[in-house]
PDB file of C-alpha atoms in Angstrom:
ATOM      1  CA  MET A   3       0.000   0.000   0.000  1.00 35.00           C
ATOM      2  CA  GLU A   4       1.257   3.481  -0.874  1.00 43.00           C
ATOM      3  CA  GLY A   5      -0.775   5.453   1.673  1.00 46.00           C
ATOM      4  CA  ILE A   6      -4.048   5.726   3.572  1.00 48.00           C
ATOM      5  CA  ASN A   7      -6.107   8.911   3.976  1.00 49.00           C
ATOM      6  CA  VAL A   8      -9.096   9.057   6.314  1.00 49.00           C
ATOM      7  CA  ALA A   9     -11.647  11.902   6.541  1.00 50.00           C
ATOM      8  CA  ASP A  10     -14.382  12.168   9.196  1.00 57.00           C
ATOM      9  CA  ASN A  11     -17.100  14.770   9.571  1.00 55.00           C
ATOM     10  CA  ARG A  12     -17.275  16.574  12.904  1.00 50.00           C
ATOM     11  CA  ASP A  13     -20.021  14.557  14.513  1.00 56.00           C
ATOM     12  CA  GLY A  14     -18.578  11.238  13.351  1.00 54.00           C
ATOM     13  CA  THR A  15     -21.637  10.137  11.382  1.00 57.00           C
ATOM     14  CA  TYR A  16     -19.644   9.260   8.273  1.00 56.00           C
ATOM     15  CA  ARG A  17     -16.111   8.337   7.328  1.00 62.00           C
ATOM     16  CA  VAL A  18     -14.325   8.191   3.980  1.00 55.00           C
ATOM     17  CA  THR A  19     -11.223   6.014   3.705  1.00 58.00           C
ATOM     18  CA  VAL A  20      -8.937   6.152   0.654  1.00 52.00           C
ATOM     19  CA  VAL A  21      -6.199   3.572   0.224  1.00 54.00           C
ATOM     20  CA  GLY A  22      -3.602   4.378  -2.436  1.00 49.00           C
ATOM     21  CA  GLN A  23      -2.097   1.340  -4.085  1.00 44.00           C
ATOM     22  CA  LEU A  24       1.095   0.802  -6.042  1.00 41.00           C
ATOM     23  CA  ASP A  25      -0.727  -0.592  -9.056  1.00 44.00           C
ATOM     24  CA  GLY A  26      -2.255   2.764  -9.947  1.00 50.00           C
ATOM     25  CA  LYS A  27      -5.653   2.241  -8.305  1.00 60.00           C
ATOM     26  CA  CYS A  28      -7.323   3.649  -5.199  1.00 62.00           C
ATOM     27  CA  GLN A  29      -9.735   1.811  -2.949  1.00 70.00           C
ATOM     28  CA  VAL A  30     -12.439   4.111  -1.555  1.00 68.00           C
ATOM     29  CA  THR A  31     -14.759   3.108   1.292  1.00 71.00           C
ATOM     30  CA  MET A  32     -17.488   5.280   2.838  1.00 68.00           C
ATOM     31  CA  THR A  33     -19.333   4.358   6.000  1.00 74.00           C
ATOM     32  CA  ILE A  34     -22.377   5.952   7.646  1.00 72.00           C
ATOM     33  CA  GLY A  35     -22.213   5.162  11.296  1.00 66.00           C
ATOM     34  CA  ASP A  36     -20.466   1.818  11.290  1.00 71.00           C
ATOM     35  CA  ARG A  37     -22.057   0.542   8.092  1.00 74.00           C
ATOM     36  CA  PRO A  38     -20.488   0.779   4.631  1.00 77.00           C
ATOM     37  CA  ILE A  39     -22.728   2.295   1.965  1.00 76.00           C
ATOM     38  CA  PRO A  40     -23.728  -0.002  -0.945  1.00 78.00           C
ATOM     39  CA  GLY A  41     -21.067  -0.443  -3.601  1.00 73.00           C
ATOM     40  CA  CYS A  42     -18.129  -0.045  -1.235  1.00 73.00           C
ATOM     41  CA  PRO A  43     -15.286  -0.499  -1.446  1.00 76.00           C
ATOM     42  CA  ALA A  44     -15.025   1.116  -4.877  1.00 73.00           C
ATOM     43  CA  ILE A  45     -11.873   0.713  -6.966  1.00 70.00           C
ATOM     44  CA  ILE A  46     -10.981   3.899  -8.829  1.00 63.00           C
ATOM     45  CA  PRO A  47      -8.140   4.115 -11.377  1.00 60.00           C
ATOM     46  CA  VAL A  48      -5.570   6.813 -10.650  1.00 60.00           C
ATOM     47  CA  ILE A  49      -4.171   8.851 -13.532  1.00 70.00           C
ATOM     48  CA  LYS A  50      -0.417   8.408 -13.753  1.00 83.00           C
ATOM     49  CA  GLY A  51       2.232   9.671 -16.128  1.00 93.00           C
ATOM     50  CA  LEU A  52       2.256  12.887 -18.147  1.00 96.00           C
ATOM     51  CA  VAL A  53      -0.770  15.050 -17.325  1.00 95.00           C
ATOM     52  CA  LYS A  54       0.196  18.548 -18.505  1.00 95.00           C
ATOM     53  CA  THR A  55       2.632  20.388 -20.770  1.00 97.00           C
ATOM     54  CA  ILE A  56       3.134  24.046 -19.896  1.00 97.00           C
ATOM     55  CA  GLY A  57       4.620  26.693 -22.164  1.00 97.00           C
ATOM     56  CA  SER A  58       6.341  26.812 -25.526  1.00 97.00           C
ATOM     57  CA  GLU A  59       9.470  28.337 -27.036  1.00 98.00           C
ATOM     58  CA  GLY A  60       9.667  32.119 -26.909  1.00 98.00           C
ATOM     59  CA  SER A  61      10.168  35.136 -24.692  1.00 98.00           C
ATOM     60  CA  ALA A  62       6.575  36.183 -24.026  1.00 98.00           C
ATOM     61  CA  GLU A  63       4.736  35.566 -20.775  1.00 97.00           C
ATOM     62  CA  GLY A  64       4.265  31.843 -20.305  1.00 97.00           C
ATOM     63  CA  GLN A  65       6.993  30.968 -22.811  1.00 98.00           C
ATOM     64  CA  TYR A  66      10.479  29.608 -22.151  1.00 98.00           C
ATOM     65  CA  ASN A  67      13.924  29.545 -23.710  1.00 98.00           C
ATOM     66  CA  LYS A  68      16.021  26.704 -22.290  1.00 98.00           C
ATOM     67  CA  PRO A  69      14.421  26.377 -18.842  1.00 98.00           C
ATOM     68  CA  TRP A  70      16.763  24.651 -16.383  1.00 98.00           C
ATOM     69  CA  GLY A  71      15.938  24.681 -12.686  1.00 98.00           C
ATOM     70  CA  VAL A  72      12.476  24.515 -11.101  1.00 98.00           C
ATOM     71  CA  ALA A  73      11.236  24.969  -7.540  1.00 98.00           C
ATOM     72  CA  ILE A  74       7.966  25.322  -5.628  1.00 97.00           C
ATOM     73  CA  ASN A  75       7.403  28.482  -3.564  1.00 97.00           C
ATOM     74  CA  LYS A  76       5.322  29.013  -0.406  1.00 96.00           C
ATOM     75  CA  ASP A  77       2.214  29.694  -2.517  1.00 95.00           C
ATOM     76  CA  ARG A  78       2.704  26.320  -4.212  1.00 96.00           C
ATOM     77  CA  ASP A  79       3.494  28.052  -7.501  1.00 97.00           C
ATOM     78  CA  ILE A  80       6.178  26.840  -9.904  1.00 98.00           C
ATOM     79  CA  VAL A  81       9.292  29.007 -10.169  1.00 98.00           C
ATOM     80  CA  THR A  82      11.508  28.352 -13.198  1.00 98.00           C
ATOM     81  CA  ALA A  83      15.036  29.429 -14.020  1.00 98.00           C
ATOM     82  CA  ASP A  84      14.257  30.540 -17.585  1.00 98.00           C
ATOM     83  CA  ARG A  85      17.911  30.475 -18.533  1.00 98.00           C
ATOM     84  CA  GLU A  86      18.274  31.966 -22.001  1.00 98.00           C
ATOM     85  CA  ASN A  87      15.488  34.468 -21.386  1.00 98.00           C
ATOM     86  CA  ASN A  88      17.654  35.707 -18.470  1.00 98.00           C
ATOM     87  CA  ARG A  89      14.825  35.645 -15.966  1.00 98.00           C
ATOM     88  CA  LEU A  90      12.834  33.778 -13.375  1.00 98.00           C
ATOM     89  CA  GLN A  91       9.242  32.988 -14.306  1.00 98.00           C
ATOM     90  CA  ILE A  92       6.447  32.118 -11.887  1.00 98.00           C
ATOM     91  CA  ILE A  93       3.278  30.253 -12.859  1.00 98.00           C
ATOM     92  CA  THR A  94       0.524  28.490 -10.977  1.00 96.00           C
ATOM     93  CA  ARG A  95       0.430  24.701 -10.945  1.00 91.00           C
ATOM     94  CA  GLU A  96      -2.422  24.971 -13.444  1.00 92.00           C
ATOM     95  CA  GLY A  97      -0.042  26.754 -15.840  1.00 94.00           C
ATOM     96  CA  LYS A  98      -1.395  30.300 -15.433  1.00 96.00           C
ATOM     97  CA  PHE A  99       1.247  33.024 -15.713  1.00 97.00           C
ATOM     98  CA  LYS A 100       1.878  35.098 -12.575  1.00 97.00           C
ATOM     99  CA  LYS A 101       5.176  36.965 -12.669  1.00 97.00           C
ATOM    100  CA  ILE A 102       8.549  37.495 -14.346  1.00 98.00           C
ATOM    101  CA  MET A 103      11.619  38.538 -12.348  1.00 98.00           C
ATOM    102  CA  LYS A 104      14.663  40.027 -14.086  1.00 96.00           C
ATOM    103  CA  PHE A 105      17.905  41.366 -12.627  1.00 97.00           C
ATOM    104  CA  LYS A 106      19.705  43.834 -14.891  1.00 94.00           C
ATOM    105  CA  GLN A 107      22.197  45.376 -12.478  1.00 95.00           C
ATOM    106  CA  PHE A 108      25.019  42.884 -12.994  1.00 97.00           C
ATOM    107  CA  LYS A 109      28.124  43.146 -15.163  1.00 93.00           C
ATOM    108  CA  LYS A 110      27.002  40.267 -17.365  1.00 97.00           C
ATOM    109  CA  PRO A 111      23.401  39.265 -18.175  1.00 97.00           C
ATOM    110  CA  PHE A 112      21.724  37.361 -15.364  1.00 98.00           C
ATOM    111  CA  SER A 113      21.670  33.706 -16.446  1.00 97.00           C
ATOM    112  CA  PRO A 114      19.847  31.486 -13.929  1.00 98.00           C
ATOM    113  CA  ARG A 115      20.847  27.858 -14.068  1.00 98.00           C
ATOM    114  CA  ASP A 116      18.993  26.675 -10.983  1.00 98.00           C
ATOM    115  CA  ILE A 117      16.722  27.981  -8.229  1.00 98.00           C
ATOM    116  CA  ALA A 118      16.126  27.040  -4.586  1.00 98.00           C
ATOM    117  CA  ILE A 119      13.634  28.635  -2.186  1.00 98.00           C
ATOM    118  CA  SER A 120      14.142  28.897   1.564  1.00 97.00           C
ATOM    119  CA  SER A 121      11.521  28.388   4.254  1.00 95.00           C
ATOM    120  CA  ASP A 122      11.001  32.182   4.482  1.00 96.00           C
ATOM    121  CA  ASN A 123      10.387  32.320   0.698  1.00 96.00           C
ATOM    122  CA  THR A 124      13.730  33.890  -0.217  1.00 98.00           C
ATOM    123  CA  TYR A 125      14.742  32.936  -3.755  1.00 98.00           C
ATOM    124  CA  TYR A 126      18.318  31.749  -4.282  1.00 98.00           C
ATOM    125  CA  SER A 127      19.135  31.859  -7.996  1.00 98.00           C
ATOM    126  CA  LEU A 128      22.302  30.291  -9.360  1.00 98.00           C
ATOM    127  CA  ASP A 129      23.629  32.859 -11.854  1.00 98.00           C
ATOM    128  CA  ASP A 130      26.399  31.072 -13.707  1.00 94.00           C
ATOM    129  CA  ASN A 131      27.148  33.989 -16.053  1.00 96.00           C
ATOM    130  CA  ASN A 132      28.339  36.044 -13.082  1.00 97.00           C
ATOM    131  CA  LYS A 133      29.464  33.026 -11.007  1.00 97.00           C
ATOM    132  CA  GLN A 134      27.269  33.982  -8.085  1.00 98.00           C
ATOM    133  CA  ILE A 135      24.210  33.219  -6.003  1.00 98.00           C
ATOM    134  CA  VAL A 136      21.536  35.914  -6.117  1.00 98.00           C
ATOM    135  CA  ALA A 137      19.274  36.075  -3.070  1.00 98.00           C
ATOM    136  CA  SER A 138      16.042  37.978  -3.748  1.00 98.00           C
ATOM    137  CA  ASP A 139      12.622  38.368  -2.236  1.00 97.00           C
ATOM    138  CA  GLU A 140       9.416  37.167  -3.877  1.00 94.00           C
ATOM    139  CA  ASN A 141       8.955  40.558  -5.561  1.00 94.00           C
ATOM    140  CA  GLY A 142      12.301  40.439  -7.342  1.00 95.00           C
ATOM    141  CA  HIS A 143      14.261  42.783  -5.071  1.00 97.00           C
ATOM    142  CA  VAL A 144      17.887  41.673  -4.673  1.00 98.00           C
ATOM    143  CA  ILE A 145      18.868  41.134  -1.035  1.00 98.00           C
ATOM    144  CA  ARG A 146      22.471  40.045  -1.530  1.00 98.00           C
ATOM    145  CA  CYS A 147      24.838  38.271  -3.915  1.00 98.00           C
ATOM    146  CA  PHE A 148      27.621  35.912  -2.902  1.00 98.00           C
ATOM    147  CA  GLY A 149      29.926  33.120  -4.063  1.00 98.00           C
ATOM    148  CA  GLN A 150      31.909  35.132  -6.621  1.00 97.00           C
ATOM    149  CA  ASN A 151      35.211  34.357  -4.896  1.00 97.00           C
ATOM    150  CA  GLU A 152      34.751  30.585  -4.893  1.00 97.00           C
ATOM    151  CA  LEU A 153      32.479  29.437  -7.705  1.00 97.00           C
ATOM    152  CA  LYS A 154      34.016  28.309 -10.978  1.00 95.00           C
ATOM    153  CA  ASP A 155      31.107  26.766 -12.889  1.00 95.00           C
ATOM    154  CA  PRO A 156      28.015  26.365 -10.662  1.00 96.00           C
ATOM    155  CA  TYR A 157      25.281  24.002 -11.814  1.00 97.00           C
ATOM    156  CA  GLY A 158      22.918  23.029  -8.991  1.00 98.00           C
ATOM    157  CA  ILE A 159      21.665  24.545  -5.744  1.00 98.00           C
ATOM    158  CA  GLY A 160      19.795  23.189  -2.729  1.00 98.00           C
ATOM    159  CA  ILE A 161      18.924  24.354   0.782  1.00 98.00           C
ATOM    160  CA  SER A 162      19.276  22.131   3.829  1.00 98.00           C
ATOM    161  CA  PRO A 163      16.027  21.745   5.796  1.00 97.00           C
ATOM    162  CA  VAL A 164      18.188  20.985   8.852  1.00 96.00           C
ATOM    163  CA  ASN A 165      20.238  24.177   9.201  1.00 96.00           C
ATOM    164  CA  GLY A 166      19.242  26.297   6.203  1.00 97.00           C
ATOM    165  CA  ASN A 167      22.699  26.204   4.631  1.00 98.00           C
ATOM    166  CA  VAL A 168      22.960  26.673   0.867  1.00 98.00           C
ATOM    167  CA  TYR A 169      24.646  23.867  -1.084  1.00 98.00           C
ATOM    168  CA  VAL A 170      26.021  24.536  -4.573  1.00 98.00           C
ATOM    169  CA  THR A 171      27.513  21.998  -6.962  1.00 97.00           C
ATOM    170  CA  ASP A 172      30.568  23.543  -8.602  1.00 96.00           C
ATOM    171  CA  CYS A 173      31.013  21.596 -11.806  1.00 93.00           C
ATOM    172  CA  GLY A 174      34.250  23.433 -12.583  1.00 91.00           C
ATOM    173  CA  GLY A 175      35.675  22.574  -9.165  1.00 93.00           C
ATOM    174  CA  ASN A 176      34.260  19.011  -8.992  1.00 94.00           C
ATOM    175  CA  CYS A 177      32.994  19.737  -5.488  1.00 95.00           C
ATOM    176  CA  VAL A 178      30.041  20.927  -3.433  1.00 97.00           C
ATOM    177  CA  ARG A 179      30.355  24.337  -1.776  1.00 97.00           C
ATOM    178  CA  VAL A 180      28.417  25.285   1.339  1.00 98.00           C
ATOM    179  CA  TYR A 181      27.292  28.778   2.386  1.00 98.00           C
ATOM    180  CA  THR A 182      25.054  30.290   5.010  1.00 98.00           C
ATOM    181  CA  GLN A 183      21.964  32.071   3.734  1.00 98.00           C
ATOM    182  CA  HIS A 184      23.710  35.324   4.622  1.00 97.00           C
ATOM    183  CA  GLY A 185      26.442  34.487   2.108  1.00 98.00           C
ATOM    184  CA  LYS A 186      29.256  33.322   4.380  1.00 98.00           C
ATOM    185  CA  TYR A 187      31.399  30.651   2.748  1.00 98.00           C
ATOM    186  CA  LEU A 188      31.705  27.687   5.106  1.00 98.00           C
ATOM    187  CA  ARG A 189      33.483  24.843   3.331  1.00 97.00           C
ATOM    188  CA  SER A 190      33.531  22.517   0.354  1.00 96.00           C
ATOM    189  CA  PHE A 191      33.658  18.754  -0.029  1.00 94.00           C
ATOM    190  CA  GLY A 192      34.424  16.374  -2.840  1.00 86.00           C
ATOM    191  CA  SER A 193      37.792  16.365  -4.544  1.00 71.00           C
ATOM    192  CA  TYR A 194      38.975  19.336  -6.594  1.00 67.00           C
ATOM    193  CA  MET A 195      40.369  16.767  -9.033  1.00 64.00           C
ATOM    194  CA  TYR A 196      37.734  14.757 -10.856  1.00 71.00           C
ATOM    195  CA  GLY A 197      37.774  10.995 -10.472  1.00 71.00           C
ATOM    196  CA  GLU A 198      35.767   7.878  -9.673  1.00 76.00           C
ATOM    197  CA  GLY A 199      36.771   7.391  -6.031  1.00 76.00           C
ATOM    198  CA  GLN A 200      34.485   7.525  -3.007  1.00 77.00           C
ATOM    199  CA  GLU A 201      35.336  11.126  -2.212  1.00 78.00           C
ATOM    200  CA  GLN A 202      35.468  12.231  -5.842  1.00 87.00           C
ATOM    201  CA  LEU A 203      32.947  13.821  -8.195  1.00 94.00           C
ATOM    202  CA  ASN A 204      33.119  14.303 -11.941  1.00 93.00           C
ATOM    203  CA  ASN A 205      31.096  17.320 -13.097  1.00 94.00           C
ATOM    204  CA  PRO A 206      28.420  17.313 -10.346  1.00 96.00           C
ATOM    205  CA  TRP A 207      25.011  18.747 -11.338  1.00 97.00           C
ATOM    206  CA  GLY A 208      21.946  18.621  -9.102  1.00 97.00           C
ATOM    207  CA  VAL A 209      21.967  18.510  -5.295  1.00 98.00           C
ATOM    208  CA  VAL A 210      19.237  17.902  -2.718  1.00 98.00           C
ATOM    209  CA  ILE A 211      19.345  17.534   1.072  1.00 98.00           C
ATOM    210  CA  SER A 212      17.099  15.286   3.178  1.00 97.00           C
ATOM    211  CA  THR A 213      15.458  16.228   6.482  1.00 96.00           C
ATOM    212  CA  THR A 214      18.245  14.334   8.267  1.00 96.00           C
ATOM    213  CA  GLY A 215      20.965  16.308   6.484  1.00 97.00           C
ATOM    214  CA  MET A 216      22.002  13.653   3.982  1.00 97.00           C
ATOM    215  CA  VAL A 217      23.292  15.236   0.767  1.00 97.00           C
ATOM    216  CA  PHE A 218      22.447  13.595  -2.587  1.00 97.00           C
ATOM    217  CA  VAL A 219      24.550  14.736  -5.550  1.00 97.00           C
ATOM    218  CA  ALA A 220      23.983  13.921  -9.217  1.00 97.00           C
ATOM    219  CA  ASP A 221      27.511  12.867 -10.222  1.00 95.00           C
ATOM    220  CA  TRP A 222      27.070  13.516 -13.925  1.00 94.00           C
ATOM    221  CA  LEU A 223      30.050  11.973 -15.716  1.00 93.00           C
ATOM    222  CA  ASN A 224      30.399   9.166 -13.160  1.00 93.00           C
ATOM    223  CA  GLN A 225      26.739   8.320 -13.933  1.00 93.00           C
ATOM    224  CA  ARG A 226      25.742   7.792 -10.320  1.00 95.00           C
ATOM    225  CA  ILE A 227      24.185   9.442  -7.287  1.00 96.00           C
ATOM    226  CA  HIS A 228      26.720  10.208  -4.574  1.00 95.00           C
ATOM    227  CA  VAL A 229      25.468  10.367  -0.968  1.00 96.00           C
ATOM    228  CA  PHE A 230      27.160  12.216   1.911  1.00 95.00           C
ATOM    229  CA  ASN A 231      26.091  12.619   5.535  1.00 95.00           C
ATOM    230  CA  ALA A 232      25.480  15.908   7.343  1.00 94.00           C
ATOM    231  CA  HIS A 233      29.203  16.089   8.142  1.00 94.00           C
ATOM    232  CA  ASP A 234      30.207  15.885   4.452  1.00 93.00           C
ATOM    233  CA  GLN A 235      31.433  12.305   4.841  1.00 93.00           C
ATOM    234  CA  TYR A 236      30.898   9.857   1.990  1.00 93.00           C
ATOM    235  CA  LEU A 237      28.241   7.227   2.731  1.00 95.00           C
ATOM    236  CA  TYR A 238      27.496   5.392  -0.508  1.00 94.00           C
ATOM    237  CA  SER A 239      26.645   5.817  -4.152  1.00 94.00           C
ATOM    238  CA  PHE A 240      24.052   4.165  -6.377  1.00 94.00           C
ATOM    239  CA  ASP A 241      23.159   3.819 -10.022  1.00 90.00           C
ATOM    240  CA  CYS A 242      21.409   1.506 -12.425  1.00 84.00           C
ATOM    241  CA  GLN A 243      23.084   0.354 -15.601  1.00 84.00           C
ATOM    242  CA  SER A 244      20.383  -1.647 -17.360  1.00 82.00           C
ATOM    243  CA  GLY A 245      16.815  -1.484 -18.598  1.00 84.00           C
ATOM    244  CA  ASP A 246      14.457   1.441 -17.982  1.00 85.00           C
ATOM    245  CA  GLY A 247      16.483   2.496 -14.957  1.00 86.00           C
ATOM    246  CA  LYS A 248      19.766   3.009 -16.739  1.00 86.00           C
ATOM    247  CA  MET A 249      21.297   6.168 -15.342  1.00 89.00           C
ATOM    248  CA  ARG A 250      22.830   8.044 -18.262  1.00 88.00           C
ATOM    249  CA  CYS A 251      24.453  11.201 -16.920  1.00 93.00           C
ATOM    250  CA  PRO A 252      22.113  12.249 -14.062  1.00 96.00           C
ATOM    251  CA  MET A 253      21.345  15.961 -13.909  1.00 97.00           C
ATOM    252  CA  GLY A 254      18.382  17.069 -11.773  1.00 98.00           C
ATOM    253  CA  ILE A 255      17.497  15.472  -8.454  1.00 98.00           C
ATOM    254  CA  ALA A 256      14.623  15.740  -5.949  1.00 98.00           C
ATOM    255  CA  ILE A 257      13.578  13.887  -2.814  1.00 97.00           C
ATOM    256  CA  GLU A 258      10.110  12.850  -1.590  1.00 95.00           C
ATOM    257  CA  ASN A 259       9.570  12.393   2.146  1.00 92.00           C
ATOM    258  CA  ASP A 260      13.147  11.110   2.583  1.00 93.00           C
ATOM    259  CA  LYS A 261      11.909   7.917   0.925  1.00 93.00           C
ATOM    260  CA  TYR A 262      12.123   8.329  -2.836  1.00 96.00           C
ATOM    261  CA  ILE A 263      14.767   9.963  -5.017  1.00 97.00           C
ATOM    262  CA  TYR A 264      13.779  11.347  -8.447  1.00 97.00           C
ATOM    263  CA  VAL A 265      16.495  11.826 -11.061  1.00 97.00           C
ATOM    264  CA  THR A 266      16.489  13.350 -14.546  1.00 97.00           C
ATOM    265  CA  THR A 267      18.871  12.031 -17.175  1.00 94.00           C
ATOM    266  CA  GLY A 268      19.454  13.062 -20.782  1.00 86.00           C
ATOM    267  CA  SER A 269      16.138  11.645 -21.976  1.00 87.00           C
ATOM    268  CA  SER A 270      14.244  10.153 -19.031  1.00 94.00           C
ATOM    269  CA  MET A 271      13.131  10.555 -15.438  1.00 96.00           C
ATOM    270  CA  LEU A 272      13.785   7.832 -12.883  1.00 96.00           C
ATOM    271  CA  LYS A 273      12.517   7.004  -9.406  1.00 96.00           C
ATOM    272  CA  PHE A 274      14.592   5.254  -6.757  1.00 96.00           C
ATOM    273  CA  GLY A 275      13.616   3.998  -3.323  1.00 94.00           C
ATOM    274  CA  SER A 276      16.694   4.685  -1.215  1.00 79.00           C
ATOM    275  CA  SER A 277      19.274   3.187  -3.597  1.00 87.00           C
ATOM    276  CA  LYS A 278      17.026   0.724  -5.451  1.00 93.00           C
ATOM    277  CA  PHE A 279      15.474   1.482  -8.832  1.00 95.00           C
ATOM    278  CA  VAL A 280      11.676   1.657  -8.586  1.00 95.00           C
ATOM    279  CA  CYS A 281      10.408   2.771 -11.975  1.00 95.00           C
ATOM    280  CA  ARG A 282      10.751   5.134 -14.885  1.00 95.00           C
ATOM    281  CA  ILE A 283       8.288   8.030 -14.519  1.00 96.00           C
ATOM    282  CA  ASP A 284       8.082   9.096 -18.168  1.00 96.00           C
ATOM    283  CA  SER A 285       7.744   7.035 -21.336  1.00 95.00           C
ATOM    284  CA  ASP A 286       9.322   7.358 -24.765  1.00 94.00           C
ATOM    285  CA  SER A 287       6.107   8.845 -26.134  1.00 96.00           C
ATOM    286  CA  ASP A 288       6.369  11.775 -23.703  1.00 96.00           C
ATOM    287  CA  GLY A 289       9.283  13.076 -25.753  1.00 96.00           C
ATOM    288  CA  LEU A 290      11.514  14.453 -23.001  1.00 97.00           C
ATOM    289  CA  ASN A 291      14.546  16.126 -24.565  1.00 97.00           C
ATOM    290  CA  TYR A 292      17.259  17.016 -22.079  1.00 96.00           C
ATOM    291  CA  PRO A 293      15.150  17.290 -18.925  1.00 97.00           C
ATOM    292  CA  VAL A 294      17.157  19.065 -16.234  1.00 97.00           C
ATOM    293  CA  GLY A 295      15.362  20.667 -13.275  1.00 97.00           C
ATOM    294  CA  ILE A 296      12.878  18.683 -11.232  1.00 98.00           C
ATOM    295  CA  ALA A 297      10.558  19.622  -8.354  1.00 98.00           C
ATOM    296  CA  LEU A 298       7.844  17.816  -6.404  1.00 97.00           C
ATOM    297  CA  THR A 299       4.502  19.190  -5.247  1.00 94.00           C
ATOM    298  CA  ASP A 300       2.765  18.182  -2.027  1.00 90.00           C
ATOM    299  CA  ASP A 301      -0.276  16.779  -3.826  1.00 86.00           C
ATOM    300  CA  VAL A 302      -1.462  13.227  -3.214  1.00 82.00           C
ATOM    301  CA  PRO A 303      -0.519  11.552  -5.421  1.00 85.00           C
ATOM    302  CA  CYS A 304       2.702  13.505  -5.900  1.00 89.00           C
ATOM    303  CA  ARG A 305       3.089  15.713  -8.973  1.00 95.00           C
ATOM    304  CA  VAL A 306       6.515  15.857 -10.570  1.00 97.00           C
ATOM    305  CA  VAL A 307       7.412  19.045 -12.464  1.00 98.00           C
ATOM    306  CA  VAL A 308      10.271  18.802 -14.950  1.00 98.00           C
ATOM    307  CA  ALA A 309      12.021  21.462 -17.013  1.00 98.00           C
ATOM    308  CA  ASP A 310      12.087  19.915 -20.491  1.00 98.00           C
ATOM    309  CA  THR A 311      15.001  22.074 -21.578  1.00 98.00           C
ATOM    310  CA  ASN A 312      15.352  21.430 -25.297  1.00 98.00           C
ATOM    311  CA  ASN A 313      11.575  21.429 -25.777  1.00 98.00           C
ATOM    312  CA  HIS A 314      11.380  24.825 -24.031  1.00 98.00           C
ATOM    313  CA  CYS A 315       8.543  23.850 -21.714  1.00 98.00           C
ATOM    314  CA  LEU A 316       7.608  22.349 -18.382  1.00 98.00           C
ATOM    315  CA  LYS A 317       6.011  18.925 -18.117  1.00 98.00           C
ATOM    316  CA  MET A 318       4.001  17.687 -15.186  1.00 97.00           C
ATOM    317  CA  PHE A 319       3.656  14.028 -14.258  1.00 97.00           C
ATOM    318  CA  VAL A 320       1.558  12.286 -11.642  1.00 95.00           C
ATOM    319  CA  GLN A 321       3.325   9.534  -9.760  1.00 81.00           C
TER     320      GLN A 321
END
């Protein structure tokens, strides 16, 4: 069983129980008093797979040009690093345009590669053109910029739910760099020389941190997920080298309830339970072309939002 949801009315005269199952069906039972109503339990199919495509190529509102990173803000809207349009774009989960945020005060054009949002709704944009992290509020006002002294070629950004620290994968340095939200550089881990060893990364891309502080890094050219503990110590790595779960150059990464890991590769999206391959989320007919950023909503069942970079759109899947 995937999950059980129970709803009661206030006086307890009826109860609705929904059991989510792994085979894509839900079992729904409704009782009045202690008696089930006729026809219960009912088995209802659950829609899975691709449910929505949002946007098209262009620079107008609701359009994208090489979208990379995606995140969900406090209003449950989708925030996208619209890379080659040099902006952040915010839409509702239904695909309705809300806002565009541009930053034109930098030496080079703002070029967001990834986006992470803190618990107080501060936006942390990874601006690789200027080798910096741009912290801004939800209205697009820049609060601070940092990382210029350390970052060589930043690709992915994540915020720890444990201590709020900002983690950045530095592809050019083959390491992960850690900052406070106020911009203080704390440390880095991973080797500065690329390699295949336990402590080494080779062009790291996405990064995500669990509620226990475990750090999951998409180790792109090593074609694996590298896992470190809250003290930056190597724990283990995992991959899959056959079938639908073959991990070809992982890029984006997201975590669901510390239980499932979602990974984008060059042409697919994979789901792992801890370190074991569970399933492929997309199918060939969905036409993903270089999916990079990935974010999860809090819906039940979970919705997976992916930046389909070379198709210049977002795609939403139900899993």
